Amino acid sequence: MSCSEVQQCGSPLPDDVFAREILVRLPVKSLVRFKSVCKAWRAMITDHDFTEMHLHHQLQLNQQLNILFTYSDKIHRMVIKSTDSTVQCDDIALKELEHSNYPYPRFWGYCNGLVCLETDTFELALWNPGTQFCRRLRYRPIYYHNFDSISSAFATAYGFGYDGQIKDYKMVAINPVDVVNLRGHCVVDVLTLGDNSWRRIAFINLSSSSLQYQSGKFIKGIIYWNLNILQPEKLICFDIHYEVFNELRLPNVFYTENIFNGRRCKIEISELGGRLAVVRELQPSSSYDFFHEVWVMKEDWVKMYSIDESQNSYLWSPSVSLIGSFGIIEDKKKKKKKKKKNHFEIVYMNNRYGELFSYNPSTEAFRDFNVRVEEPARSKPVLVYVESLVSLDQ
């Protein structure tokens, strides 16, 4: 129905300001349809400022998790809502790339509704699952001092994020110079989407690190990697605007109670409520019990909560993954003043059985969603995204 037809029916369209306030609150699927209502709405919905307003609203709302994983030659999506115990599951196709060797795409990053993925032929692409927008990235030239038959993908750390100062997206790739010996000397390439060209910006030394299957976590202008797997003392940080590397020291307890004290220690990077978070999982060498801790970065590292996994054996396995969260993290002081319950929930996946469940740090309550990811070992990494209208053609 066109604008003129709506007006002839006696129901005039609201003015631009009012329409914007209504449309910005609607899901992406509805907005994609409403672009066909009239030229004015199409111009509004595809406007860059409207796209940013809609994304900001979705991030602030944070009432559901959109989860992507691969299984049986398809990409699957689960939608978990904070107000509902049921989980919506469906298949989601890569329409633009369905004939481009995508049986098991690897997810290499996420930012503002755009998913960076890689084919089995090592082709990189950006894909918006909500709008089905897709753009292949320019092939990255790779140079190794000592090349072997080892695939480049097995020794690459990727990162993807948005440079707000130049209003453009960037892709970062870290590769070892010597693939065979992996001595820690690496080259860093950066692709700026607007230029559509790779630049070699640095040679860095990441000794005692492992680059295999590493995907960086982009949070507020910084990409973080946990590359020192055996010595979890620091994170590697990349400022996406200035294109420089730094290190962020982890809490002292992370490396004073490590494997040398008879504990198996696993560290994962995550994001909770827009904040950098790290998950530490410990297992005493003489026990089958597991202890789980989550720390978030405020002005400094703060332990958010800890769980004795042996008390929740029906959900926990020797390995769980923090998938994401919904709700808003409230500071304890504000929480006491308002006297309201904190409905912030953190979603986990049991890596052995693929079961999804959530944990509320405020009430210490668990919620089982009675759903599982098929073959979790093959489905990793699971990726969480927020639906947006972002298109690199804007």
mmCIF file of C-alpha atoms in Angstrom:
data_model
loop_
_atom_site.group_PDB
_atom_site.id
_atom_site.type_symbol
_atom_site.label_atom_id
_atom_site.label_comp_id
_atom_site.label_asym_id
_atom_site.label_seq_id
_atom_site.Cartn_x
_atom_site.Cartn_y
_atom_site.Cartn_z
ATOM 1 C CA MET A 1 0.000 0.000 0.000
ATOM 2 C CA SER A 2 1.410 3.397 -1.006
ATOM 3 C CA CYS A 3 1.356 6.621 1.024
ATOM 4 C CA SER A 4 -1.458 8.048 -1.150
ATOM 5 C CA GLU A 5 -3.565 4.907 -0.741
ATOM 6 C CA VAL A 6 -3.187 5.055 3.039
ATOM 7 C CA GLN A 7 -4.266 8.698 3.078
ATOM 8 C CA GLN A 8 -7.300 7.947 0.855
ATOM 9 C CA CYS A 9 -8.421 5.360 3.407
ATOM 10 C CA GLY A 10 -8.730 8.132 5.972
ATOM 11 C CA SER A 11 -5.659 7.032 7.963
ATOM 12 C CA PRO A 12 -2.937 9.524 7.115
ATOM 13 C CA LEU A 13 0.619 8.501 7.836
ATOM 14 C CA PRO A 14 2.121 10.215 10.870
ATOM 15 C CA ASP A 15 4.578 13.010 10.287
ATOM 16 C CA ASP A 16 8.258 12.217 9.948
ATOM 17 C CA VAL A 17 9.144 12.866 13.595
ATOM 18 C CA PHE A 18 6.312 10.740 14.961
ATOM 19 C CA ALA A 19 6.909 7.977 12.416
ATOM 20 C CA ARG A 20 10.605 7.895 13.279
ATOM 21 C CA GLU A 21 9.827 7.452 16.983
ATOM 22 C CA ILE A 22 7.544 4.519 16.188
ATOM 23 C CA LEU A 23 9.619 2.810 13.517
ATOM 24 C CA VAL A 24 12.875 2.938 15.472
ATOM 25 C CA ARG A 25 11.309 0.551 18.018
ATOM 26 C CA LEU A 26 10.283 -2.110 15.491
ATOM 27 C CA PRO A 27 12.225 -5.292 14.652
ATOM 28 C CA VAL A 28 14.396 -5.461 11.548
ATOM 29 C CA LYS A 29 12.087 -7.906 9.787
ATOM 30 C CA SER A 30 9.196 -5.433 9.966
ATOM 31 C CA LEU A 31 11.324 -2.497 8.849
ATOM 32 C CA VAL A 32 12.555 -4.389 5.794
ATOM 33 C CA ARG A 33 8.901 -4.856 4.749
ATOM 34 C CA PHE A 34 7.955 -1.257 5.544
ATOM 35 C CA LYS A 35 10.544 0.067 3.096
ATOM 36 C CA SER A 36 7.973 -0.793 0.421
ATOM 37 C CA VAL A 37 5.193 1.340 1.946
ATOM 38 C CA CYS A 38 6.311 4.585 0.297
ATOM 39 C CA LYS A 39 9.385 6.486 -0.815
ATOM 40 C CA ALA A 40 9.417 8.626 2.344
ATOM 41 C CA TRP A 41 9.548 5.586 4.624
ATOM 42 C CA ARG A 42 12.165 3.894 2.466
ATOM 43 C CA ALA A 43 14.362 6.999 2.650
ATOM 44 C CA MET A 44 13.865 7.205 6.399
ATOM 45 C CA ILE A 45 14.578 3.528 7.136
ATOM 46 C CA THR A 46 17.702 3.464 4.955
ATOM 47 C CA ASP A 47 19.015 6.747 6.373
ATOM 48 C CA HIS A 48 22.328 6.369 8.224
ATOM 49 C CA ASP A 49 21.130 8.331 11.290
ATOM 50 C CA PHE A 50 17.992 6.192 11.563
ATOM 51 C CA THR A 51 20.099 3.028 11.290
ATOM 52 C CA GLU A 52 22.272 4.193 14.200
ATOM 53 C CA MET A 53 19.221 5.174 16.288
ATOM 54 C CA HIS A 54 17.642 1.763 15.704
ATOM 55 C CA LEU A 55 20.856 -0.075 16.632
ATOM 56 C CA HIS A 56 21.242 2.013 19.800
ATOM 57 C CA HIS A 57 17.655 1.223 20.779
ATOM 58 C CA GLN A 58 18.200 -2.517 20.245
ATOM 59 C CA LEU A 59 21.359 -2.469 22.360
ATOM 60 C CA GLN A 60 19.652 -0.565 25.166
ATOM 61 C CA LEU A 61 16.615 -2.841 25.116
ATOM 62 C CA ASN A 62 18.677 -6.066 25.268
ATOM 63 C CA GLN A 63 15.666 -8.297 25.882
ATOM 64 C CA GLN A 64 16.645 -11.249 23.712
ATOM 65 C CA LEU A 65 19.634 -13.175 22.415
ATOM 66 C CA ASN A 66 20.047 -14.098 18.751
ATOM 67 C CA ILE A 67 22.387 -17.092 18.594
ATOM 68 C CA LEU A 68 24.026 -18.450 15.421
ATOM 69 C CA PHE A 69 25.674 -21.848 15.038
ATOM 70 C CA THR A 70 26.415 -24.216 12.153
ATOM 71 C CA TYR A 71 25.160 -27.774 11.852
ATOM 72 C CA SER A 72 24.361 -30.173 8.994
ATOM 73 C CA ASP A 73 25.455 -27.851 6.180
ATOM 74 C CA LYS A 74 23.281 -24.982 7.415
ATOM 75 C CA ILE A 75 23.445 -21.959 9.646
ATOM 76 C CA HIS A 76 20.930 -22.211 12.482
ATOM 77 C CA ARG A 77 19.541 -19.449 14.654
ATOM 78 C CA MET A 78 18.059 -19.595 18.134
ATOM 79 C CA VAL A 79 16.181 -16.686 19.696
ATOM 80 C CA ILE A 80 16.015 -16.616 23.508
ATOM 81 C CA LYS A 81 13.803 -13.994 25.135
ATOM 82 C CA SER A 82 14.240 -12.806 28.685
ATOM 83 C CA THR A 83 10.478 -12.932 29.340
ATOM 84 C CA ASP A 84 9.838 -16.392 27.907
ATOM 85 C CA SER A 85 11.157 -19.853 28.661
ATOM 86 C CA THR A 86 10.525 -21.078 25.110
ATOM 87 C CA VAL A 87 13.215 -20.862 22.429
ATOM 88 C CA GLN A 88 12.566 -20.123 18.773
ATOM 89 C CA CYS A 89 14.737 -22.111 16.354
ATOM 90 C CA ASP A 90 15.037 -21.783 12.598
ATOM 91 C CA ASP A 91 17.462 -22.088 9.691
ATOM 92 C CA ILE A 92 18.877 -18.917 8.236
ATOM 93 C CA ALA A 93 20.339 -18.917 4.739
ATOM 94 C CA LEU A 94 23.212 -17.007 3.210
ATOM 95 C CA LYS A 95 21.240 -16.039 0.115
ATOM 96 C CA GLU A 96 24.085 -14.186 -1.532
ATOM 97 C CA LEU A 97 26.593 -16.967 -0.895
ATOM 98 C CA GLU A 98 24.617 -20.186 -0.953
ATOM 99 C CA HIS A 99 26.616 -21.416 -3.950
ATOM 100 C CA SER A 100 30.014 -20.333 -2.629
ATOM 101 C CA ASN A 101 31.193 -23.322 -0.578
ATOM 102 C CA TYR A 102 29.648 -22.389 2.777
ATOM 103 C CA PRO A 103 28.866 -25.770 4.343
ATOM 104 C CA TYR A 104 30.568 -24.916 7.641
ATOM 105 C CA PRO A 105 31.405 -21.217 7.813
ATOM 106 C CA ARG A 106 33.676 -20.092 10.626
ATOM 107 C CA PHE A 107 32.558 -17.005 12.530
ATOM 108 C CA TRP A 108 35.503 -14.632 12.886
ATOM 109 C CA GLY A 109 33.912 -11.587 14.456
ATOM 110 C CA TYR A 110 30.840 -9.494 15.046
ATOM 111 C CA CYS A 111 30.007 -5.781 15.269
ATOM 112 C CA ASN A 112 26.773 -3.750 15.005
ATOM 113 C CA GLY A 113 24.723 -6.557 13.486
ATOM 114 C CA LEU A 114 27.396 -7.559 10.951
ATOM 115 C CA VAL A 115 28.925 -11.039 11.165
ATOM 116 C CA CYS A 116 32.372 -11.678 9.725
ATOM 117 C CA LEU A 117 32.720 -15.247 8.488
ATOM 118 C CA GLU A 118 35.045 -17.405 6.427
ATOM 119 C CA THR A 119 34.367 -20.119 3.875
ATOM 120 C CA ASP A 120 36.147 -23.431 3.573
ATOM 121 C CA THR A 121 38.171 -21.799 0.779
ATOM 122 C CA PHE A 122 39.268 -19.041 3.202
ATOM 123 C CA GLU A 123 37.152 -16.352 1.562
ATOM 124 C CA LEU A 124 36.071 -13.664 4.038
ATOM 125 C CA ALA A 125 32.665 -11.973 3.919
ATOM 126 C CA LEU A 126 30.474 -9.660 6.008
ATOM 127 C CA TRP A 127 26.867 -10.727 6.469
ATOM 128 C CA ASN A 128 23.855 -9.123 8.148
ATOM 129 C CA PRO A 129 21.558 -12.016 9.210
ATOM 130 C CA GLY A 130 18.620 -9.629 9.726
ATOM 131 C CA THR A 131 18.590 -7.948 6.324
ATOM 132 C CA GLN A 132 20.480 -10.677 4.403
ATOM 133 C CA PHE A 133 22.950 -8.049 3.211
ATOM 134 C CA CYS A 134 26.269 -9.653 2.299
ATOM 135 C CA ARG A 135 29.576 -8.349 1.008
ATOM 136 C CA ARG A 136 32.657 -10.350 0.138
ATOM 137 C CA LEU A 137 35.928 -8.924 1.382
ATOM 138 C CA ARG A 138 38.920 -8.474 -0.809
ATOM 139 C CA TYR A 139 41.275 -11.444 -0.704
ATOM 140 C CA ARG A 140 44.163 -10.890 1.672
ATOM 141 C CA PRO A 141 47.657 -11.605 0.309
ATOM 142 C CA ILE A 142 49.596 -13.844 2.711
ATOM 143 C CA TYR A 143 53.349 -14.053 2.985
ATOM 144 C CA TYR A 144 55.299 -16.571 5.060
ATOM 145 C CA HIS A 145 59.021 -16.794 5.517
ATOM 146 C CA ASN A 146 58.736 -20.563 5.902
ATOM 147 C CA PHE A 147 55.640 -21.854 4.133
ATOM 148 C CA ASP A 148 54.301 -25.375 4.505
ATOM 149 C CA SER A 149 51.092 -27.127 3.530
ATOM 150 C CA ILE A 150 49.542 -25.928 6.801
ATOM 151 C CA SER A 151 46.470 -23.830 6.075
ATOM 152 C CA SER A 152 46.699 -20.128 6.870
ATOM 153 C CA ALA A 153 43.367 -20.302 8.672
ATOM 154 C CA PHE A 154 44.871 -22.623 11.293
ATOM 155 C CA ALA A 155 47.336 -19.949 12.356
ATOM 156 C CA THR A 156 45.394 -16.710 12.097
ATOM 157 C CA ALA A 157 43.926 -14.407 14.729
ATOM 158 C CA TYR A 158 41.142 -12.257 13.303
ATOM 159 C CA GLY A 159 39.382 -9.192 14.640
ATOM 160 C CA PHE A 160 36.527 -7.071 13.316
ATOM 161 C CA GLY A 161 35.199 -3.755 14.591
ATOM 162 C CA TYR A 162 33.969 -0.222 13.926
ATOM 163 C CA ASP A 163 36.172 2.868 13.917
ATOM 164 C CA GLY A 164 33.786 5.549 15.160
ATOM 165 C CA GLN A 165 36.151 8.418 14.408
ATOM 166 C CA ILE A 166 36.304 7.719 10.684
ATOM 167 C CA LYS A 167 32.879 5.971 10.637
ATOM 168 C CA ASP A 168 34.156 2.872 8.891
ATOM 169 C CA TYR A 169 34.666 -0.810 9.649
ATOM 170 C CA LYS A 170 38.030 -2.534 9.855
ATOM 171 C CA MET A 171 39.199 -6.136 9.655
ATOM 172 C CA VAL A 172 42.442 -7.166 11.397
ATOM 173 C CA ALA A 173 44.452 -10.333 10.683
ATOM 174 C CA ILE A 174 47.495 -11.526 12.653
ATOM 175 C CA ASN A 175 49.611 -14.234 11.039
ATOM 176 C CA PRO A 176 52.893 -15.870 12.059
ATOM 177 C CA VAL A 177 55.827 -15.171 9.763
ATOM 178 C CA ASP A 178 57.001 -18.757 10.182
ATOM 179 C CA VAL A 179 54.028 -21.137 9.882
ATOM 180 C CA VAL A 180 56.106 -24.268 10.462
ATOM 181 C CA ASN A 181 57.948 -23.252 13.610
ATOM 182 C CA LEU A 182 55.458 -20.699 15.003
ATOM 183 C CA ARG A 183 58.148 -18.771 16.903
ATOM 184 C CA GLY A 184 55.909 -15.837 17.754
ATOM 185 C CA HIS A 185 56.982 -13.361 15.059
ATOM 186 C CA CYS A 186 53.787 -12.158 13.383
ATOM 187 C CA VAL A 187 52.650 -9.765 10.689
ATOM 188 C CA VAL A 188 49.532 -7.628 11.096
ATOM 189 C CA ASP A 189 47.283 -6.729 8.154
ATOM 190 C CA VAL A 190 44.339 -4.317 8.311
ATOM 191 C CA LEU A 191 41.497 -3.899 5.840
ATOM 192 C CA THR A 192 39.494 -0.657 5.934
ATOM 193 C CA LEU A 193 36.157 -1.355 4.284
ATOM 194 C CA GLY A 194 35.882 2.070 2.654
ATOM 195 C CA ASP A 195 39.257 1.620 0.924
ATOM 196 C CA ASN A 196 38.674 -2.092 0.254
ATOM 197 C CA SER A 197 42.403 -2.799 0.468
ATOM 198 C CA TRP A 198 44.684 -4.578 2.915
ATOM 199 C CA ARG A 199 47.607 -2.743 4.526
ATOM 200 C CA ARG A 200 50.512 -4.378 6.356
ATOM 201 C CA ILE A 201 50.884 -2.175 9.431
ATOM 202 C CA ALA A 202 53.246 -3.961 11.806
ATOM 203 C CA PHE A 203 55.515 -6.856 12.745
ATOM 204 C CA ILE A 204 54.961 -7.971 16.340
ATOM 205 C CA ASN A 205 56.334 -10.660 18.626
ATOM 206 C CA LEU A 206 53.764 -12.860 20.353
ATOM 207 C CA SER A 207 56.063 -15.469 21.856
ATOM 208 C CA SER A 208 54.487 -18.234 23.958
ATOM 209 C CA SER A 209 51.195 -17.581 22.205
ATOM 210 C CA SER A 210 48.799 -19.657 20.152
ATOM 211 C CA LEU A 211 47.061 -18.122 17.146
ATOM 212 C CA GLN A 212 45.022 -21.164 16.194
ATOM 213 C CA TYR A 213 41.329 -20.408 15.671
ATOM 214 C CA GLN A 214 41.548 -17.131 17.567
ATOM 215 C CA SER A 215 38.717 -14.640 17.144
ATOM 216 C CA GLY A 216 38.979 -11.245 18.812
ATOM 217 C CA LYS A 217 36.223 -9.648 20.882
ATOM 218 C CA PHE A 218 35.401 -6.045 19.899
ATOM 219 C CA ILE A 219 34.268 -3.798 22.771
ATOM 220 C CA LYS A 220 34.162 0.010 22.686
ATOM 221 C CA GLY A 221 36.849 0.596 20.076
ATOM 222 C CA ILE A 222 39.237 -2.157 21.237
ATOM 223 C CA ILE A 223 39.709 -5.723 19.983
ATOM 224 C CA TYR A 224 40.813 -8.209 22.667
ATOM 225 C CA TRP A 225 42.498 -11.593 22.236
ATOM 226 C CA ASN A 226 43.497 -14.167 24.817
ATOM 227 C CA LEU A 227 46.611 -15.474 23.071
ATOM 228 C CA ASN A 228 48.699 -16.604 26.048
ATOM 229 C CA ILE A 229 46.721 -19.738 26.763
ATOM 230 C CA LEU A 230 49.265 -21.471 29.016
ATOM 231 C CA GLN A 231 50.208 -18.302 30.919
ATOM 232 C CA PRO A 232 46.981 -16.342 31.424
ATOM 233 C CA GLU A 233 48.526 -13.104 32.648
ATOM 234 C CA LYS A 234 47.330 -10.605 30.067
ATOM 235 C CA LEU A 235 45.125 -9.906 27.091
ATOM 236 C CA ILE A 236 46.382 -8.542 23.784
ATOM 237 C CA CYS A 237 44.542 -5.321 22.845
ATOM 238 C CA PHE A 238 44.304 -3.525 19.500
ATOM 239 C CA ASP A 239 43.043 0.058 19.265
ATOM 240 C CA ILE A 240 41.043 -0.011 16.053
ATOM 241 C CA HIS A 241 41.414 3.717 15.325
ATOM 242 C CA TYR A 242 45.080 4.312 16.148
ATOM 243 C CA GLU A 243 45.996 0.777 15.029
ATOM 244 C CA VAL A 244 48.381 0.113 17.897
ATOM 245 C CA PHE A 245 48.763 -2.875 20.230
ATOM 246 C CA ASN A 246 48.739 -2.828 24.018
ATOM 247 C CA GLU A 247 48.449 -5.343 26.819
ATOM 248 C CA LEU A 248 45.826 -5.547 29.563
ATOM 249 C CA ARG A 249 46.864 -7.308 32.735
ATOM 250 C CA LEU A 250 44.373 -9.802 34.145
ATOM 251 C CA PRO A 251 43.513 -10.015 37.865
ATOM 252 C CA ASN A 252 46.439 -11.265 39.964
ATOM 253 C CA VAL A 253 44.507 -14.345 41.058
ATOM 254 C CA PHE A 254 44.446 -15.580 37.465
ATOM 255 C CA TYR A 255 48.129 -16.445 37.493
ATOM 256 C CA THR A 256 48.821 -16.916 41.209
ATOM 257 C CA GLU A 257 46.368 -19.846 41.265
ATOM 258 C CA ASN A 258 47.155 -21.461 37.948
ATOM 259 C CA ILE A 259 48.293 -24.839 36.744
ATOM 260 C CA PHE A 260 51.453 -24.648 38.857
ATOM 261 C CA ASN A 261 49.299 -24.795 41.985
ATOM 262 C CA GLY A 262 47.702 -28.051 40.897
ATOM 263 C CA ARG A 263 44.722 -26.527 39.081
ATOM 264 C CA ARG A 264 43.592 -26.684 35.506
ATOM 265 C CA CYS A 265 42.750 -23.150 34.430
ATOM 266 C CA LYS A 266 40.772 -22.037 31.360
ATOM 267 C CA ILE A 267 40.273 -18.387 30.416
ATOM 268 C CA GLU A 268 37.664 -17.021 28.001
ATOM 269 C CA ILE A 269 36.911 -13.455 26.908
ATOM 270 C CA SER A 270 33.307 -12.317 26.755
ATOM 271 C CA GLU A 271 31.092 -9.245 26.904
ATOM 272 C CA LEU A 272 28.456 -8.554 29.525
ATOM 273 C CA GLY A 273 26.244 -5.497 29.290
ATOM 274 C CA GLY A 274 28.701 -3.710 27.014
ATOM 275 C CA ARG A 275 31.634 -4.382 29.351
ATOM 276 C CA LEU A 276 34.698 -6.527 28.870
ATOM 277 C CA ALA A 277 34.420 -9.741 30.888
ATOM 278 C CA VAL A 278 36.706 -12.701 31.449
ATOM 279 C CA VAL A 279 35.640 -16.141 32.579
ATOM 280 C CA ARG A 280 37.948 -18.329 34.641
ATOM 281 C CA GLU A 281 37.239 -22.027 35.106
ATOM 282 C CA LEU A 282 39.306 -23.993 37.623
ATOM 283 C CA GLN A 283 39.587 -27.671 38.420
ATOM 284 C CA PRO A 284 41.662 -28.927 41.359
ATOM 285 C CA SER A 285 43.937 -31.717 40.157
ATOM 286 C CA SER A 286 42.628 -34.171 42.758
ATOM 287 C CA SER A 287 38.913 -33.510 42.238
ATOM 288 C CA TYR A 288 36.172 -33.633 39.632
ATOM 289 C CA ASP A 289 34.683 -30.393 40.977
ATOM 290 C CA PHE A 290 34.812 -27.226 38.880
ATOM 291 C CA PHE A 291 34.825 -23.638 40.039
ATOM 292 C CA HIS A 292 33.613 -20.901 37.756
ATOM 293 C CA GLU A 293 34.339 -17.162 38.113
ATOM 294 C CA VAL A 294 33.302 -14.146 36.044
ATOM 295 C CA TRP A 295 35.170 -10.827 36.250
ATOM 296 C CA VAL A 296 34.175 -7.564 34.546
ATOM 297 C CA MET A 297 36.258 -4.492 33.778
ATOM 298 C CA LYS A 298 34.994 -1.244 35.294
ATOM 299 C CA GLU A 299 37.672 1.177 36.477
ATOM 300 C CA ASP A 300 39.527 -2.013 37.411
ATOM 301 C CA TRP A 301 38.784 -5.731 37.424
ATOM 302 C CA VAL A 302 35.850 -6.670 39.680
ATOM 303 C CA LYS A 303 34.662 -10.210 40.371
ATOM 304 C CA MET A 304 31.005 -10.318 39.393
ATOM 305 C CA TYR A 305 30.176 -13.767 40.759
ATOM 306 C CA SER A 306 31.522 -17.287 41.278
ATOM 307 C CA ILE A 307 29.821 -20.686 41.063
ATOM 308 C CA ASP A 308 30.690 -24.059 42.519
ATOM 309 C CA GLU A 309 29.732 -26.148 39.512
ATOM 310 C CA SER A 310 29.559 -29.372 41.515
ATOM 311 C CA GLN A 311 26.324 -28.080 43.080
ATOM 312 C CA ASN A 312 24.703 -27.814 39.650
ATOM 313 C CA SER A 313 25.882 -30.986 37.961
ATOM 314 C CA TYR A 314 22.666 -31.429 35.992
ATOM 315 C CA LEU A 315 23.598 -28.360 33.943
ATOM 316 C CA TRP A 316 27.363 -28.098 34.157
ATOM 317 C CA SER A 317 29.928 -30.265 32.461
ATOM 318 C CA PRO A 318 33.730 -30.092 32.682
ATOM 319 C CA SER A 319 33.435 -27.240 30.190
ATOM 320 C CA VAL A 320 30.802 -24.565 29.714
ATOM 321 C CA SER A 321 30.825 -21.493 27.479
ATOM 322 C CA LEU A 322 29.393 -18.107 28.356
ATOM 323 C CA ILE A 323 27.270 -17.253 25.306
ATOM 324 C CA GLY A 324 25.849 -13.825 26.162
ATOM 325 C CA SER A 325 23.401 -11.959 28.357
ATOM 326 C CA PHE A 326 20.174 -10.002 28.391
ATOM 327 C CA GLY A 327 18.964 -7.317 30.754
ATOM 328 C CA ILE A 328 20.996 -4.472 32.223
ATOM 329 C CA ILE A 329 23.782 -4.783 34.788
ATOM 330 C CA GLU A 330 22.882 -2.597 37.756
ATOM 331 C CA ASP A 331 25.478 -1.317 40.177
ATOM 332 C CA LYS A 332 24.922 -2.533 43.736
ATOM 333 C CA LYS A 333 24.528 1.005 45.105
ATOM 334 C CA LYS A 334 21.830 1.898 42.580
ATOM 335 C CA LYS A 335 20.154 -1.426 43.140
ATOM 336 C CA LYS A 336 19.828 -0.819 46.898
ATOM 337 C CA LYS A 337 18.537 2.696 46.364
ATOM 338 C CA LYS A 338 15.849 1.659 43.882
ATOM 339 C CA LYS A 339 15.012 -1.551 45.774
ATOM 340 C CA LYS A 340 14.383 -3.418 42.523
ATOM 341 C CA LYS A 341 15.425 -6.890 41.518
ATOM 342 C CA ASN A 342 18.132 -7.160 38.922
ATOM 343 C CA HIS A 343 16.795 -9.202 35.989
ATOM 344 C CA PHE A 344 20.183 -9.491 34.322
ATOM 345 C CA GLU A 345 20.647 -13.072 33.100
ATOM 346 C CA ILE A 346 23.725 -14.729 31.649
ATOM 347 C CA VAL A 347 23.279 -17.514 29.091
ATOM 348 C CA TYR A 348 25.593 -20.535 29.001
ATOM 349 C CA MET A 349 26.054 -23.580 26.815
ATOM 350 C CA ASN A 350 27.083 -26.946 28.163
ATOM 351 C CA ASN A 351 29.854 -27.882 25.714
ATOM 352 C CA ARG A 352 29.413 -31.610 26.224
ATOM 353 C CA TYR A 353 25.674 -31.844 25.515
ATOM 354 C CA GLY A 354 24.927 -28.479 23.870
ATOM 355 C CA GLU A 355 22.254 -27.583 26.437
ATOM 356 C CA LEU A 356 21.429 -23.893 26.931
ATOM 357 C CA PHE A 357 20.622 -22.408 30.330
ATOM 358 C CA SER A 358 20.884 -19.071 32.125
ATOM 359 C CA TYR A 359 22.084 -17.813 35.499
ATOM 360 C CA ASN A 360 20.911 -14.741 37.418
ATOM 361 C CA PRO A 361 23.788 -13.460 39.615
ATOM 362 C CA SER A 362 21.372 -11.429 41.735
ATOM 363 C CA THR A 363 19.051 -14.291 42.703
ATOM 364 C CA GLU A 364 21.602 -17.099 42.079
ATOM 365 C CA ALA A 365 18.853 -18.904 40.148
ATOM 366 C CA PHE A 366 19.326 -21.129 37.104
ATOM 367 C CA ARG A 367 16.890 -21.430 34.210
ATOM 368 C CA ASP A 368 16.935 -24.385 31.827
ATOM 369 C CA PHE A 369 15.669 -23.572 28.320
ATOM 370 C CA ASN A 370 15.135 -27.268 27.499
ATOM 371 C CA VAL A 371 16.882 -26.901 24.165
ATOM 372 C CA ARG A 372 20.260 -27.979 22.894
ATOM 373 C CA VAL A 373 22.705 -27.098 20.141
ATOM 374 C CA GLU A 374 23.234 -30.139 17.908
ATOM 375 C CA GLU A 375 26.773 -31.514 18.008
ATOM 376 C CA PRO A 376 28.249 -28.636 20.061
ATOM 377 C CA ALA A 377 31.837 -29.657 19.317
ATOM 378 C CA ARG A 378 31.231 -29.052 15.600
ATOM 379 C CA SER A 379 29.060 -25.987 16.192
ATOM 380 C CA LYS A 380 31.653 -23.901 18.018
ATOM 381 C CA PRO A 381 32.116 -21.054 18.069
ATOM 382 C CA VAL A 382 28.545 -20.053 18.787
ATOM 383 C CA LEU A 383 27.997 -16.398 17.926
ATOM 384 C CA VAL A 384 25.555 -13.884 19.428
ATOM 385 C CA TYR A 385 24.403 -10.873 17.425
ATOM 386 C CA VAL A 386 21.985 -7.958 17.676
ATOM 387 C CA GLU A 387 19.711 -7.444 14.680
ATOM 388 C CA SER A 388 20.363 -4.176 12.892
ATOM 389 C CA LEU A 389 19.804 -2.354 9.594
ATOM 390 C CA VAL A 390 23.509 -1.714 9.066
ATOM 391 C CA SER A 391 24.567 -1.963 5.433
ATOM 392 C CA LEU A 392 28.014 -1.193 4.083
ATOM 393 C CA ASP A 393 26.387 0.270 0.967
ATOM 394 C CA GLN A 394 25.179 3.294 2.937
#
